[in-house]
């Protein structure tokens, strides 16, 4: 029997959400423990099926598990959970046997299912693929199995926003309520006035997680002070930064936490209508959020007169039809109004004149998802984490050439080095670390000597840096920094909305200059050479001008990748320009291929494939490549079966 | 579903419902036709040029019939570092069209798309709703052959 059959919605609302004064009977407590999966009556298998899991093949693993259970006629429950953060270990399968703590396994492919389940259901823990066991007060731990919080990836983390991610069923409101969910919201609307809610958030020192780090309480106050008959709250999940996926993960893995946060914020600013703006490409997030919103409304937690409190709160889900710029708050507002998402000049700020010309607060998903914990544990508790100027925790997505790719939540005050080398496990395949790119297309590429910087709003600002949304990408010696700058400026060129000239024309010009640096010069005329050098001379100055004169935050930060690579990796630019060489061998036009005469057997494979007929020779004798004709496409390198072709 | 039936659901709505309306039309009809734009413009009492202006701003909307296989190559930084350029080059070679164009037989179209956020398995491509992760340029020909086979069987 499912626990929900026994205790109904009414019981949860009445006994858990509304009346918390009377202590629960032992039967009721047991029911809650069952709902929370603290204890289980039959084996429970958890599988991570958020986007990162699905891409890694979780659905195939799930099929294999179902087939195995059917074949052996084993009664179990399968729970589809979100992402626990360790994306490089997906598909992750957790198994909880009655009377034992939950165990977590990484990279479970369909072929591993038979061994894994076979061993476990006979109470032996397979040695392979184990991440660790969860801590449990109720059960005897497994012997010789490390705890999951001792795993280096989780050891330094403090999970407030990610508390349920990958652990509980995202679209099970009963489980969320049993874990204490929605209680903060009800506490806020029944015990505090909106002013008091603002004060509490002020006291916690919470700062916006969308990039600029504006104090949340202060922002709300501005919106409150502006008199109006209606105010709006917008939850911004239009995250499109390449290499950033934390907002998506939070919504996919714990949508109810976000809804609760939205509801608290809306109450504080006096808004009765809130919008959640999710990027269209995040189909799974939209799906999960739609279900969660339906559940919340069924429980009477959204809508009019919430659980008899007299507070109204309607949440509308909107998907953004795919424009990077609509993550900027004024552009986001125009997108909801049904217009082209072009940013407006500030001031007036949206907190004064925003959506439909009413005061509007735009908060990031992560900011809102922090609120329930602040009200649950108190602002002092929250302010204890982090540093003097930056309280609490921040979620980062770390990816690139590191061992552990994924989502982490760490208190402010850790250094970048700790994140890269301790949490993410350092570079893959023992390659040499080259750079850390912090903060997406408007972010900065930092060399190793900058990694001692502490993660803190003020500290980073002192160095002229910013966290951005929190995307971190690690690059190793095989990465060309000019290519990275080129990638980001191309991205900006494509995504510039075209409203202001510095950003529209400037990004185009900058990308032309960088393209010229990485181009093959075999067919260059003298005029083109002059143009190229002129561009190189202008690049830095132009980047500075774009930074000063652009209209919105996107344009203002668009040159950051170029400026930061110019500052810290200038020698790579110089090599590209003067020596016509790309040390990482990434820039295709600058690559030159050669044939090792000792290894070449004269099989003619490369000669027949070469698109420019740059390879000459007689069959069965070593071939050679004519340097001037070679365009560096690498086809010969790919077809050679004798590794006779090499790059210089 | 007819465009009129979709519009009926939004009776009395204003400009802020424009994007949801267009999204629904595209979901039902596959693309946004000229006819649809004119009808929406009459319905919302907005000039058709404005509707077209909004629709063309967003990458999600398209204005021609979509192919059976729409290949999206992730344009995230991780996929770029992992060699998505090679995949694009291979696609161009295999399908003999540039990014964003329909192939001559109308079956394929490929284009770059914003980061899909699946950075753990870079490079990633998405064909219709299915993800292909950690692929190399060599896998492309096989994937395209498979798609062609499926079309033949159908």
PDB file of N, CA and C in Angstrom, chain A residues 52 54-56 87-88 90 241-243 245 248 275 279-280 283 318-319 321-323 325 335-342 356 399-401 405 473 475 479 483-484 487-488 491 494-495 497 588 633, chain B residues 15-20 23 27 50 52-54 56-61 72 75-78 80-82 85-86 89 93 112-121 124 126 129-133 138:
ATOM      1  N   UNK A  52      20.648  15.627 -17.347  1.00  0.00           N
ATOM      2  CA  UNK A  52      22.011  15.092 -17.431  1.00  0.00           C
ATOM      3  C   UNK A  52      22.004  13.575 -17.381  1.00  0.00           C
ATOM      4  N   UNK A  54      19.439  11.604 -18.370  1.00  0.00           N
ATOM      5  CA  UNK A  54      18.845  11.097 -19.618  1.00  0.00           C
ATOM      6  C   UNK A  54      19.882  11.101 -20.739  1.00  0.00           C
ATOM      7  N   UNK A  55      20.656  12.184 -20.821  1.00  0.00           N
ATOM      8  CA  UNK A  55      21.673  12.262 -21.866  1.00  0.00           C
ATOM      9  C   UNK A  55      22.708  11.152 -21.679  1.00  0.00           C
ATOM     10  N   UNK A  56      23.014  10.842 -20.420  1.00  0.00           N
ATOM     11  CA  UNK A  56      23.998   9.793 -20.161  1.00  0.00           C
ATOM     12  C   UNK A  56      23.408   8.394 -20.318  1.00  0.00           C
ATOM     13  N   UNK A  87      27.252  15.060 -12.125  1.00  0.00           N
ATOM     14  CA  UNK A  87      26.738  14.705 -13.452  1.00  0.00           C
ATOM     15  C   UNK A  87      27.642  13.728 -14.189  1.00  0.00           C
ATOM     16  N   UNK A  88      28.965  13.804 -13.919  1.00  0.00           N
ATOM     17  CA  UNK A  88      29.856  12.916 -14.655  1.00  0.00           C
ATOM     18  C   UNK A  88      29.689  11.468 -14.213  1.00  0.00           C
ATOM     19  N   UNK A  90      26.647  10.108 -13.862  1.00  0.00           N
ATOM     20  CA  UNK A  90      25.338   9.657 -14.337  1.00  0.00           C
ATOM     21  C   UNK A  90      25.527   8.525 -15.337  1.00  0.00           C
ATOM     22  N   UNK A 241      23.513  30.612 -20.458  1.00  0.00           N
ATOM     23  CA  UNK A 241      24.970  30.676 -20.516  1.00  0.00           C
ATOM     24  C   UNK A 241      25.534  29.337 -20.959  1.00  0.00           C
ATOM     25  N   UNK A 242      26.430  29.337 -21.945  1.00  0.00           N
ATOM     26  CA  UNK A 242      27.048  28.068 -22.279  1.00  0.00           C
ATOM     27  C   UNK A 242      27.826  27.548 -21.077  1.00  0.00           C
ATOM     28  N   UNK A 243      27.596  26.324 -20.706  1.00  0.00           N
ATOM     29  CA  UNK A 243      28.326  25.721 -19.592  1.00  0.00           C
ATOM     30  C   UNK A 243      27.723  26.007 -18.234  1.00  0.00           C
ATOM     31  N   UNK A 245      24.235  25.258 -15.865  1.00  0.00           N
ATOM     32  CA  UNK A 245      22.987  24.492 -15.881  1.00  0.00           C
ATOM     33  C   UNK A 245      22.385  24.348 -14.490  1.00  0.00           C
ATOM     34  N   UNK A 248      18.438  25.118 -14.267  1.00  0.00           N
ATOM     35  CA  UNK A 248      17.689  24.018 -14.865  1.00  0.00           C
ATOM     36  C   UNK A 248      17.624  22.845 -13.888  1.00  0.00           C
ATOM     37  N   UNK A 275       5.293  35.298 -12.170  1.00  0.00           N
ATOM     38  CA  UNK A 275       5.595  34.577 -13.401  1.00  0.00           C
ATOM     39  C   UNK A 275       6.874  33.768 -13.202  1.00  0.00           C
ATOM     40  N   UNK A 279      13.393  28.825 -19.846  1.00  0.00           N
ATOM     41  CA  UNK A 279      13.855  28.726 -21.221  1.00  0.00           C
ATOM     42  C   UNK A 279      13.216  27.524 -21.921  1.00  0.00           C
ATOM     43  N   UNK A 280      12.737  27.753 -23.137  1.00  0.00           N
ATOM     44  CA  UNK A 280      11.997  26.725 -23.883  1.00  0.00           C
ATOM     45  C   UNK A 280      12.803  25.435 -24.078  1.00  0.00           C
ATOM     46  N   UNK A 283      13.032  21.485 -21.715  1.00  0.00           N
ATOM     47  CA  UNK A 283      11.709  20.849 -21.775  1.00  0.00           C
ATOM     48  C   UNK A 283      11.368  20.111 -20.487  1.00  0.00           C
ATOM     49  N   UNK A 318       5.662  30.671 -17.863  1.00  0.00           N
ATOM     50  CA  UNK A 318       5.885  31.134 -19.234  1.00  0.00           C
ATOM     51  C   UNK A 318       7.188  30.550 -19.747  1.00  0.00           C
ATOM     52  N   UNK A 319       7.196  30.153 -21.012  1.00  0.00           N
ATOM     53  CA  UNK A 319       8.476  29.674 -21.541  1.00  0.00           C
ATOM     54  C   UNK A 319       9.044  30.738 -22.455  1.00  0.00           C
ATOM     55  N   UNK A 321      10.968  31.923 -25.613  1.00  0.00           N
ATOM     56  CA  UNK A 321      11.080  31.293 -26.929  1.00  0.00           C
ATOM     57  C   UNK A 321      12.495  31.336 -27.483  1.00  0.00           C
ATOM     58  N   UNK A 322      13.464  31.372 -26.616  1.00  0.00           N
ATOM     59  CA  UNK A 322      14.828  31.180 -27.073  1.00  0.00           C
ATOM     60  C   UNK A 322      15.540  32.414 -27.566  1.00  0.00           C
ATOM     61  N   UNK A 323      15.826  33.341 -26.681  1.00  0.00           N
ATOM     62  CA  UNK A 323      16.721  34.443 -27.034  1.00  0.00           C
ATOM     63  C   UNK A 323      17.571  34.664 -25.796  1.00  0.00           C
ATOM     64  N   UNK A 325      19.234  37.116 -24.767  1.00  0.00           N
ATOM     65  CA  UNK A 325      19.073  38.425 -24.138  1.00  0.00           C
ATOM     66  C   UNK A 325      17.880  38.456 -23.182  1.00  0.00           C
ATOM     67  N   UNK A 335       9.625  40.476 -22.934  1.00  0.00           N
ATOM     68  CA  UNK A 335       9.291  39.171 -23.502  1.00  0.00           C
ATOM     69  C   UNK A 335       7.948  38.670 -22.944  1.00  0.00           C
ATOM     70  N   UNK A 336       7.718  38.888 -21.646  1.00  0.00           N
ATOM     71  CA  UNK A 336       6.438  38.476 -21.052  1.00  0.00           C
ATOM     72  C   UNK A 336       5.296  39.333 -21.598  1.00  0.00           C
ATOM     73  N   UNK A 337       5.593  40.588 -21.891  1.00  0.00           N
ATOM     74  CA  UNK A 337       4.552  41.473 -22.434  1.00  0.00           C
ATOM     75  C   UNK A 337       4.221  41.138 -23.888  1.00  0.00           C
ATOM     76  N   UNK A 338       4.971  40.209 -24.485  1.00  0.00           N
ATOM     77  CA  UNK A 338       4.704  39.823 -25.875  1.00  0.00           C
ATOM     78  C   UNK A 338       5.400  40.708 -26.879  1.00  0.00           C
ATOM     79  N   UNK A 339       6.534  41.261 -26.483  1.00  0.00           N
ATOM     80  CA  UNK A 339       7.279  42.127 -27.402  1.00  0.00           C
ATOM     81  C   UNK A 339       8.627  41.511 -27.715  1.00  0.00           C
ATOM     82  N   UNK A 340       9.370  42.157 -28.605  1.00  0.00           N
ATOM     83  CA  UNK A 340      10.736  41.711 -28.850  1.00  0.00           C
ATOM     84  C   UNK A 340      11.536  41.941 -27.572  1.00  0.00           C
ATOM     85  N   UNK A 341      12.349  40.960 -27.219  1.00  0.00           N
ATOM     86  CA  UNK A 341      13.067  41.062 -25.949  1.00  0.00           C
ATOM     87  C   UNK A 341      14.301  41.941 -26.099  1.00  0.00           C
ATOM     88  N   UNK A 342      14.087  43.243 -26.156  1.00  0.00           N
ATOM     89  CA  UNK A 342      15.229  44.153 -26.181  1.00  0.00           C
ATOM     90  C   UNK A 342      15.259  44.892 -24.848  1.00  0.00           C
ATOM     91  N   UNK A 356       3.987  45.528 -17.268  1.00  0.00           N
ATOM     92  CA  UNK A 356       2.756  46.307 -17.459  1.00  0.00           C
ATOM     93  C   UNK A 356       2.813  47.624 -16.687  1.00  0.00           C
ATOM     94  N   UNK A 399      32.386  22.377 -15.114  1.00  0.00           N
ATOM     95  CA  UNK A 399      32.465  21.443 -16.236  1.00  0.00           C
ATOM     96  C   UNK A 399      33.768  21.683 -16.978  1.00  0.00           C
ATOM     97  N   UNK A 400      33.934  21.042 -18.075  1.00  0.00           N
ATOM     98  CA  UNK A 400      35.155  21.170 -18.850  1.00  0.00           C
ATOM     99  C   UNK A 400      36.063  19.983 -18.612  1.00  0.00           C
ATOM    100  N   UNK A 401      37.380  20.254 -18.622  1.00  0.00           N
ATOM    101  CA  UNK A 401      38.328  19.139 -18.546  1.00  0.00           C
ATOM    102  C   UNK A 401      38.686  18.798 -17.105  1.00  0.00           C
ATOM    103  N   UNK A 405      32.458  16.418 -13.061  1.00  0.00           N
ATOM    104  CA  UNK A 405      31.661  17.480 -13.664  1.00  0.00           C
ATOM    105  C   UNK A 405      30.331  17.509 -12.933  1.00  0.00           C
ATOM    106  N   UNK A 473      34.145  26.762 -16.134  1.00  0.00           N
ATOM    107  CA  UNK A 473      34.618  25.809 -17.133  1.00  0.00           C
ATOM    108  C   UNK A 473      36.130  25.719 -17.010  1.00  0.00           C
ATOM    109  N   UNK A 475      39.802  24.575 -18.310  1.00  0.00           N
ATOM    110  CA  UNK A 475      40.478  24.284 -19.571  1.00  0.00           C
ATOM    111  C   UNK A 475      41.896  23.809 -19.301  1.00  0.00           C
ATOM    112  N   UNK A 479      43.656  23.452 -24.826  1.00  0.00           N
ATOM    113  CA  UNK A 479      42.714  24.499 -25.202  1.00  0.00           C
ATOM    114  C   UNK A 479      43.486  25.716 -25.684  1.00  0.00           C
ATOM    115  N   UNK A 483      40.969  30.785 -29.222  1.00  0.00           N
ATOM    116  CA  UNK A 483      39.779  30.082 -29.699  1.00  0.00           C
ATOM    117  C   UNK A 483      38.618  30.247 -28.714  1.00  0.00           C
ATOM    118  N   UNK A 484      38.936  30.231 -27.417  1.00  0.00           N
ATOM    119  CA  UNK A 484      37.896  30.423 -26.404  1.00  0.00           C
ATOM    120  C   UNK A 484      37.286  31.822 -26.545  1.00  0.00           C
ATOM    121  N   UNK A 487      35.147  31.891 -29.528  1.00  0.00           N
ATOM    122  CA  UNK A 487      33.865  31.214 -29.303  1.00  0.00           C
ATOM    123  C   UNK A 487      32.876  32.165 -28.627  1.00  0.00           C
ATOM    124  N   UNK A 488      33.337  32.819 -27.548  1.00  0.00           N
ATOM    125  CA  UNK A 488      32.416  33.667 -26.791  1.00  0.00           C
ATOM    126  C   UNK A 488      31.995  34.901 -27.586  1.00  0.00           C
ATOM    127  N   UNK A 491      29.429  33.953 -30.014  1.00  0.00           N
ATOM    128  CA  UNK A 491      28.167  33.753 -29.294  1.00  0.00           C
ATOM    129  C   UNK A 491      27.476  35.088 -29.081  1.00  0.00           C
ATOM    130  N   UNK A 494      26.034  36.593 -32.206  1.00  0.00           N
ATOM    131  CA  UNK A 494      24.768  35.968 -32.595  1.00  0.00           C
ATOM    132  C   UNK A 494      23.633  36.438 -31.685  1.00  0.00           C
ATOM    133  N   UNK A 495      23.924  36.602 -30.396  1.00  0.00           N
ATOM    134  CA  UNK A 495      22.858  36.873 -29.443  1.00  0.00           C
ATOM    135  C   UNK A 495      22.614  38.363 -29.183  1.00  0.00           C
ATOM    136  N   UNK A 497      21.032  41.757 -29.349  1.00  0.00           N
ATOM    137  CA  UNK A 497      19.663  41.994 -29.822  1.00  0.00           C
ATOM    138  C   UNK A 497      19.630  43.039 -30.910  1.00  0.00           C
ATOM    139  N   UNK A 588      42.311  25.661 -36.647  1.00  0.00           N
ATOM    140  CA  UNK A 588      42.494  24.780 -37.792  1.00  0.00           C
ATOM    141  C   UNK A 588      43.379  25.386 -38.875  1.00  0.00           C
ATOM    142  N   UNK A 633      43.059  20.870 -42.549  1.00  0.00           N
ATOM    143  CA  UNK A 633      41.732  20.315 -42.241  1.00  0.00           C
ATOM    144  C   UNK A 633      41.834  19.058 -41.384  1.00  0.00           C
TER     145      UNK A 633
ATOM    146  N   UNK B  15      -1.967  41.434 -25.738  1.00  0.00           N
ATOM    147  CA  UNK B  15      -0.678  41.194 -26.361  1.00  0.00           C
ATOM    148  C   UNK B  15       0.227  40.265 -25.553  1.00  0.00           C
ATOM    149  N   UNK B  16       0.100  40.272 -24.243  1.00  0.00           N
ATOM    150  CA  UNK B  16       1.017  39.443 -23.454  1.00  0.00           C
ATOM    151  C   UNK B  16       0.823  37.954 -23.717  1.00  0.00           C
ATOM    152  N   UNK B  17      -0.294  37.599 -24.390  1.00  0.00           N
ATOM    153  CA  UNK B  17      -0.455  36.190 -24.732  1.00  0.00           C
ATOM    154  C   UNK B  17       0.071  35.859 -26.120  1.00  0.00           C
ATOM    155  N   UNK B  18       0.671  36.855 -26.788  1.00  0.00           N
ATOM    156  CA  UNK B  18       1.128  36.633 -28.158  1.00  0.00           C
ATOM    157  C   UNK B  18       2.087  35.450 -28.270  1.00  0.00           C
ATOM    158  N   UNK B  19       3.106  35.423 -27.399  1.00  0.00           N
ATOM    159  CA  UNK B  19       4.108  34.355 -27.526  1.00  0.00           C
ATOM    160  C   UNK B  19       3.499  32.980 -27.215  1.00  0.00           C
ATOM    161  N   UNK B  20       2.705  32.852 -26.124  1.00  0.00           N
ATOM    162  CA  UNK B  20       2.045  31.554 -25.921  1.00  0.00           C
ATOM    163  C   UNK B  20       1.173  31.123 -27.113  1.00  0.00           C
ATOM    164  N   UNK B  23       3.426  29.941 -29.853  1.00  0.00           N
ATOM    165  CA  UNK B  23       4.006  28.646 -29.470  1.00  0.00           C
ATOM    166  C   UNK B  23       3.013  27.516 -29.718  1.00  0.00           C
ATOM    167  N   UNK B  27       3.260  24.386 -32.262  1.00  0.00           N
ATOM    168  CA  UNK B  27       3.193  23.012 -31.767  1.00  0.00           C
ATOM    169  C   UNK B  27       2.172  22.197 -32.563  1.00  0.00           C
ATOM    170  N   UNK B  50       4.166  43.702 -36.766  1.00  0.00           N
ATOM    171  CA  UNK B  50       4.623  43.606 -35.366  1.00  0.00           C
ATOM    172  C   UNK B  50       4.716  42.150 -34.957  1.00  0.00           C
ATOM    173  N   UNK B  52       5.141  39.588 -36.860  1.00  0.00           N
ATOM    174  CA  UNK B  52       6.272  38.991 -37.563  1.00  0.00           C
ATOM    175  C   UNK B  52       7.576  39.429 -36.902  1.00  0.00           C
ATOM    176  N   UNK B  53       7.616  40.689 -36.508  1.00  0.00           N
ATOM    177  CA  UNK B  53       8.802  41.220 -35.830  1.00  0.00           C
ATOM    178  C   UNK B  53       9.115  40.471 -34.550  1.00  0.00           C
ATOM    179  N   UNK B  54       8.081  40.182 -33.776  1.00  0.00           N
ATOM    180  CA  UNK B  54       8.286  39.452 -32.525  1.00  0.00           C
ATOM    181  C   UNK B  54       8.705  38.011 -32.828  1.00  0.00           C
ATOM    182  N   UNK B  56      10.119  36.651 -35.391  1.00  0.00           N
ATOM    183  CA  UNK B  56      11.453  36.434 -35.967  1.00  0.00           C
ATOM    184  C   UNK B  56      12.561  36.721 -34.953  1.00  0.00           C
ATOM    185  N   UNK B  57      12.208  37.420 -33.885  1.00  0.00           N
ATOM    186  CA  UNK B  57      13.232  37.747 -32.887  1.00  0.00           C
ATOM    187  C   UNK B  57      13.691  36.498 -32.152  1.00  0.00           C
ATOM    188  N   UNK B  58      12.751  35.587 -31.929  1.00  0.00           N
ATOM    189  CA  UNK B  58      13.056  34.415 -31.112  1.00  0.00           C
ATOM    190  C   UNK B  58      13.454  33.221 -31.983  1.00  0.00           C
ATOM    191  N   UNK B  59      14.515  32.550 -31.551  1.00  0.00           N
ATOM    192  CA  UNK B  59      15.041  31.416 -32.326  1.00  0.00           C
ATOM    193  C   UNK B  59      14.061  30.258 -32.440  1.00  0.00           C
ATOM    194  N   UNK B  60      13.156  30.169 -31.482  1.00  0.00           N
ATOM    195  CA  UNK B  60      12.301  28.990 -31.397  1.00  0.00           C
ATOM    196  C   UNK B  60      11.307  28.902 -32.560  1.00  0.00           C
ATOM    197  N   UNK B  61      10.895  30.052 -33.084  1.00  0.00           N
ATOM    198  CA  UNK B  61       9.870  30.026 -34.122  1.00  0.00           C
ATOM    199  C   UNK B  61      10.475  29.790 -35.495  1.00  0.00           C
ATOM    200  N   UNK B  72      20.086  19.196 -33.912  1.00  0.00           N
ATOM    201  CA  UNK B  72      20.582  20.374 -33.216  1.00  0.00           C
ATOM    202  C   UNK B  72      21.937  20.048 -32.616  1.00  0.00           C
ATOM    203  N   UNK B  75      25.781  24.252 -28.888  1.00  0.00           N
ATOM    204  CA  UNK B  75      26.797  25.277 -29.056  1.00  0.00           C
ATOM    205  C   UNK B  75      27.308  25.756 -27.701  1.00  0.00           C
ATOM    206  N   UNK B  76      27.395  24.848 -26.744  1.00  0.00           N
ATOM    207  CA  UNK B  76      27.944  25.212 -25.440  1.00  0.00           C
ATOM    208  C   UNK B  76      29.456  25.230 -25.510  1.00  0.00           C
ATOM    209  N   UNK B  77      30.065  25.851 -24.514  1.00  0.00           N
ATOM    210  CA  UNK B  77      31.534  25.938 -24.516  1.00  0.00           C
ATOM    211  C   UNK B  77      32.165  24.552 -24.367  1.00  0.00           C
ATOM    212  N   UNK B  78      31.525  23.683 -23.574  1.00  0.00           N
ATOM    213  CA  UNK B  78      32.106  22.351 -23.384  1.00  0.00           C
ATOM    214  C   UNK B  78      32.055  21.526 -24.653  1.00  0.00           C
ATOM    215  N   UNK B  80      32.018  22.793 -27.594  1.00  0.00           N
ATOM    216  CA  UNK B  80      32.980  23.417 -28.501  1.00  0.00           C
ATOM    217  C   UNK B  80      34.383  22.894 -28.204  1.00  0.00           C
ATOM    218  N   UNK B  81      34.729  22.847 -26.915  1.00  0.00           N
ATOM    219  CA  UNK B  81      36.057  22.355 -26.544  1.00  0.00           C
ATOM    220  C   UNK B  81      36.211  20.876 -26.898  1.00  0.00           C
ATOM    221  N   UNK B  82      35.091  20.156 -26.866  1.00  0.00           N
ATOM    222  CA  UNK B  82      35.167  18.723 -27.150  1.00  0.00           C
ATOM    223  C   UNK B  82      35.072  18.433 -28.646  1.00  0.00           C
ATOM    224  N   UNK B  85      32.876  21.500 -33.607  1.00  0.00           N
ATOM    225  CA  UNK B  85      33.173  22.037 -34.937  1.00  0.00           C
ATOM    226  C   UNK B  85      33.369  20.906 -35.942  1.00  0.00           C
ATOM    227  N   UNK B  86      34.058  19.856 -35.495  1.00  0.00           N
ATOM    228  CA  UNK B  86      34.280  18.719 -36.389  1.00  0.00           C
ATOM    229  C   UNK B  86      32.963  18.069 -36.782  1.00  0.00           C
ATOM    230  N   UNK B  89      31.303  20.174 -39.378  1.00  0.00           N
ATOM    231  CA  UNK B  89      31.969  20.013 -40.675  1.00  0.00           C
ATOM    232  C   UNK B  89      31.532  18.701 -41.333  1.00  0.00           C
ATOM    233  N   UNK B  93      29.437  17.989 -44.759  1.00  0.00           N
ATOM    234  CA  UNK B  93      29.952  17.089 -45.784  1.00  0.00           C
ATOM    235  C   UNK B  93      28.931  16.003 -46.140  1.00  0.00           C
ATOM    236  N   UNK B 112      23.052  24.986 -35.189  1.00  0.00           N
ATOM    237  CA  UNK B 112      23.615  25.146 -33.856  1.00  0.00           C
ATOM    238  C   UNK B 112      22.508  25.590 -32.925  1.00  0.00           C
ATOM    239  N   UNK B 113      22.559  25.138 -31.695  1.00  0.00           N
ATOM    240  CA  UNK B 113      21.549  25.581 -30.754  1.00  0.00           C
ATOM    241  C   UNK B 113      22.230  26.007 -29.457  1.00  0.00           C
ATOM    242  N   UNK B 114      21.531  26.778 -28.653  1.00  0.00           N
ATOM    243  CA  UNK B 114      22.106  27.232 -27.386  1.00  0.00           C
ATOM    244  C   UNK B 114      22.465  26.041 -26.513  1.00  0.00           C
ATOM    245  N   UNK B 115      23.298  26.279 -25.519  1.00  0.00           N
ATOM    246  CA  UNK B 115      23.791  25.188 -24.662  1.00  0.00           C
ATOM    247  C   UNK B 115      22.633  24.343 -24.140  1.00  0.00           C
ATOM    248  N   UNK B 116      22.710  23.040 -24.348  1.00  0.00           N
ATOM    249  CA  UNK B 116      21.649  22.144 -23.894  1.00  0.00           C
ATOM    250  C   UNK B 116      21.820  21.795 -22.420  1.00  0.00           C
ATOM    251  N   UNK B 117      22.927  22.236 -21.853  1.00  0.00           N
ATOM    252  CA  UNK B 117      23.142  22.039 -20.418  1.00  0.00           C
ATOM    253  C   UNK B 117      23.471  20.610 -20.035  1.00  0.00           C
ATOM    254  N   UNK B 118      23.919  19.810 -20.995  1.00  0.00           N
ATOM    255  CA  UNK B 118      24.296  18.425 -20.687  1.00  0.00           C
ATOM    256  C   UNK B 118      25.806  18.305 -20.812  1.00  0.00           C
ATOM    257  N   UNK B 119      26.499  19.172 -20.064  1.00  0.00           N
ATOM    258  CA  UNK B 119      27.942  19.326 -20.252  1.00  0.00           C
ATOM    259  C   UNK B 119      28.744  18.100 -19.817  1.00  0.00           C
ATOM    260  N   UNK B 120      28.091  17.172 -19.102  1.00  0.00           N
ATOM    261  CA  UNK B 120      28.826  15.984 -18.667  1.00  0.00           C
ATOM    262  C   UNK B 120      29.123  15.032 -19.814  1.00  0.00           C
ATOM    263  N   UNK B 121      28.368  15.131 -20.907  1.00  0.00           N
ATOM    264  CA  UNK B 121      28.537  14.161 -21.989  1.00  0.00           C
ATOM    265  C   UNK B 121      28.903  14.838 -23.302  1.00  0.00           C
ATOM    266  N   UNK B 124      27.340  17.008 -27.503  1.00  0.00           N
ATOM    267  CA  UNK B 124      25.988  16.464 -27.540  1.00  0.00           C
ATOM    268  C   UNK B 124      25.267  16.956 -28.782  1.00  0.00           C
ATOM    269  N   UNK B 126      21.234  16.672 -30.627  1.00  0.00           N
ATOM    270  CA  UNK B 126      19.873  16.262 -30.326  1.00  0.00           C
ATOM    271  C   UNK B 126      19.159  16.118 -31.662  1.00  0.00           C
ATOM    272  N   UNK B 129      13.801  14.603 -30.502  1.00  0.00           N
ATOM    273  CA  UNK B 129      13.806  14.643 -29.041  1.00  0.00           C
ATOM    274  C   UNK B 129      14.868  13.761 -28.429  1.00  0.00           C
ATOM    275  N   UNK B 130      15.669  13.127 -29.272  1.00  0.00           N
ATOM    276  CA  UNK B 130      16.622  12.155 -28.744  1.00  0.00           C
ATOM    277  C   UNK B 130      18.033  12.736 -28.654  1.00  0.00           C
ATOM    278  N   UNK B 131      18.678  12.474 -27.532  1.00  0.00           N
ATOM    279  CA  UNK B 131      20.049  12.965 -27.336  1.00  0.00           C
ATOM    280  C   UNK B 131      21.061  11.932 -27.820  1.00  0.00           C
ATOM    281  N   UNK B 132      22.127  12.397 -28.426  1.00  0.00           N
ATOM    282  CA  UNK B 132      23.272  11.547 -28.725  1.00  0.00           C
ATOM    283  C   UNK B 132      24.450  12.209 -28.028  1.00  0.00           C
ATOM    284  N   UNK B 133      25.048  11.475 -27.074  1.00  0.00           N
ATOM    285  CA  UNK B 133      26.095  12.135 -26.303  1.00  0.00           C
ATOM    286  C   UNK B 133      27.457  11.538 -26.588  1.00  0.00           C
ATOM    287  N   UNK B 138      33.123  10.740 -36.613  1.00  0.00           N
ATOM    288  CA  UNK B 138      32.983   9.452 -37.308  1.00  0.00           C
ATOM    289  C   UNK B 138      31.607   8.817 -37.126  1.00  0.00           C
TER     290      UNK B 138
END
